[in-house]
Amino acid sequence: MDKKKVWFITGASKGLGLSLVNQLLKAGQFVAGTSRNIEALNSGITSPIEKFLPLTVDLGNDKSVKEAIKATVTKFGKIDVVINNAGYGIGGSIEELTDAETRTAFDVNVFGTLNVIRHTMPYLREQRSGHIINIASIAGIAGATGWSVYAAAKS
């Protein structure tokens, strides 16, 4: 296992996250993937799953994130690479969105990322190694009509 990496990937049930998980598993890496929907996550895996840990995680819930990271370290012994990929997209102008909808977008896109970093850093520091990659969105730079909250939260 010393040549293989342990990857922790949020938003792993579709899109870029799912593609990364499948490519990494195919390459023999160890992967913990998170999703709000474990069934969608498991159904998208096309590679052997013995090196895969699927996790149901509410990224906006600090305790849920902490438990997922602990489960990853318990199963694989470490975490080498963190990919904060999850995104919660919500369309609508500011006046169309409720406080709850806006807070959910920030809980996932901002605080979820911070929760993951907060709980992985002690392991990475103890190992004296590791990488964190945060996936943003072009919407944070270019914006998009009707996607102001998403653009703000992902930038």
C-alpha positions as MATLAB code, in Angstrom:
seq = 'MDKKKVWFITGASKGLGLSLVNQLLKAGQFVAGTSRNIEALNSGITSPIEKFLPLTVDLGNDKSVKEAIKATVTKFGKIDVVINNAGYGIGGSIEELTDAETRTAFDVNVFGTLNVIRHTMPYLREQRSGHIINIASIAGIAGATGWSVYAAAKS';
ca = [
       0.000    0.000    0.000;
       2.990    2.337    0.367;
       3.005    3.140   -3.382;
      -0.757    3.522   -3.609;
      -2.560    6.618   -2.417;
      -5.724    6.934   -0.372;
      -8.099    9.437   -1.932;
     -11.060   11.109   -0.196;
     -13.446   12.530   -2.815;
     -16.631   14.466   -2.112;
     -19.425   14.615   -4.655;
     -18.430   11.212   -5.986;
     -21.760    9.935   -7.315;
     -21.813   11.760  -10.653;
     -19.905   13.955  -13.058;
     -16.263   14.715  -12.382;
     -16.296   13.041   -8.965;
     -17.588    9.724  -10.302;
     -15.166    9.824  -13.215;
     -12.248   10.375  -10.817;
     -13.361    7.534   -8.563;
     -13.608    5.079  -11.456;
     -10.263    6.129  -12.956;
      -8.494    5.896   -9.596;
      -9.972    2.490   -8.780;
      -9.003    1.224  -12.216;
      -5.435    2.400  -11.485;
      -5.430    0.399   -8.225;
      -5.752    3.343   -5.861;
      -7.745    3.323   -2.615;
     -10.778    5.606   -2.686;
     -13.336    6.851   -0.177;
     -16.161    8.544   -2.052;
     -18.910   10.608   -0.520;
     -22.414   11.361   -1.671;
     -25.783   12.307   -0.264;
     -27.146    9.312   -2.186;
     -25.241    6.074   -1.536;
     -27.310    4.115   -4.067;
     -26.357    6.501   -6.871;
     -22.733    6.313   -5.782;
     -22.615    2.521   -5.738;
     -24.460    2.153   -9.030;
     -21.923    4.356  -10.825;
     -18.863    2.349   -9.873;
     -17.498    0.436  -12.847;
     -14.243   -0.819  -11.334;
     -13.554   -3.479   -8.697;
     -14.817   -2.255   -5.347;
     -12.513   -3.957   -2.853;
     -10.468   -0.737   -2.620;
     -13.556    1.489   -2.470;
     -15.326    2.894    0.589;
     -18.705    4.471   -0.256;
     -19.871    6.967    2.362;
     -23.170    8.766    2.858;
     -22.181   12.229    4.056;
     -23.991   15.475    4.746;
     -21.148   17.898    4.041;
     -22.911   20.726    5.835;
     -22.965   18.647    9.013;
     -19.626   18.794   10.805;
     -20.234   15.526   12.694;
     -21.125   13.654    9.492;
     -17.896   14.835    7.832;
     -15.788   13.961   10.876;
     -17.243   10.435   10.981;
     -16.593    9.892    7.252;
     -12.965   10.922    7.558;
     -12.503    8.739   10.625;
     -14.072    5.790    8.746;
     -11.663    6.363    5.864;
      -8.601    6.377    8.130;
      -9.916    3.341   10.005;
     -10.334    1.360    6.768;
      -7.257    2.494    4.835;
      -4.907    3.725    7.575;
      -4.404    7.208    6.127;
      -5.582    9.848    3.677;
      -3.178   11.156    1.042;
      -5.310   13.258   -1.285;
      -8.518   15.151   -0.553;
     -10.656   16.292   -3.469;
     -13.387   18.721   -2.411;
     -15.520   18.284   -5.492;
     -19.108   18.344   -4.215;
     -21.306   21.134   -5.397;
     -24.868   22.100   -4.739;
     -26.221   24.047   -7.660;
     -29.349   26.086   -7.245;
     -30.682   28.358   -9.916;
     -32.740   31.440   -9.325;
     -32.193   35.101   -8.746;
     -31.532   36.239   -5.208;
     -35.078   37.462   -4.696;
     -36.469   34.107   -5.885;
     -34.478   31.977   -3.450;
     -35.395   31.473    0.171;
     -32.971   31.813    3.047;
     -33.069   28.031    3.473;
     -32.157   27.406   -0.176;
     -29.322   29.910   -0.007;
     -28.015   28.474    3.262;
     -28.067   24.948    1.833;
     -25.923   26.086   -1.093;
     -23.412   27.690    1.281;
     -23.536   24.727    3.699;
     -22.404   22.354    0.957;
     -20.223   24.563   -1.237;
     -18.472   26.625    1.448;
     -18.888   25.095    4.888;
     -18.740   21.525    3.559;
     -15.344   22.271    2.043;
     -14.182   23.852    5.298;
     -15.501   20.891    7.323;
     -13.536   18.441    5.180;
     -10.342   20.495    5.428;
     -10.776   20.978    9.179;
     -11.091   17.254    9.825;
      -8.429   16.006    7.399;
      -5.712   18.460    8.398;
      -4.832   16.729   11.697;
      -4.171   13.476    9.797;
      -2.195   15.191    7.052;
      -0.122   17.100    9.605;
       0.586   13.945   11.579;
       1.682   12.177    8.375;
       3.620   15.272    7.311;
       2.254   14.774    3.830;
      -0.876   15.049    1.738;
      -2.703   17.217   -0.737;
      -6.023   19.070   -0.734;
      -7.606   20.010   -4.049;
     -10.686   22.236   -3.996;
     -12.814   22.224   -7.133;
     -14.462   25.596   -7.790;
     -16.644   26.630  -10.716;
     -16.232   28.939  -13.672;
     -19.541   30.403  -12.487;
     -17.581   32.049   -9.674;
     -15.634   34.086  -12.217;
     -17.960   34.429  -15.177;
     -21.250   34.291  -13.335;
     -24.417   33.119  -14.983;
     -27.811   34.737  -15.177;
     -30.048   33.201  -12.540;
     -27.211   31.443  -10.692;
     -25.999   34.199   -8.346;
     -26.062   32.147   -5.138;
     -24.307   29.195   -6.750;
     -21.696   31.519   -8.279;
     -21.039   33.151   -4.911;
     -20.832   29.857   -3.028;
     -18.537   28.104   -5.537;
     -16.122   30.974   -5.978;
];
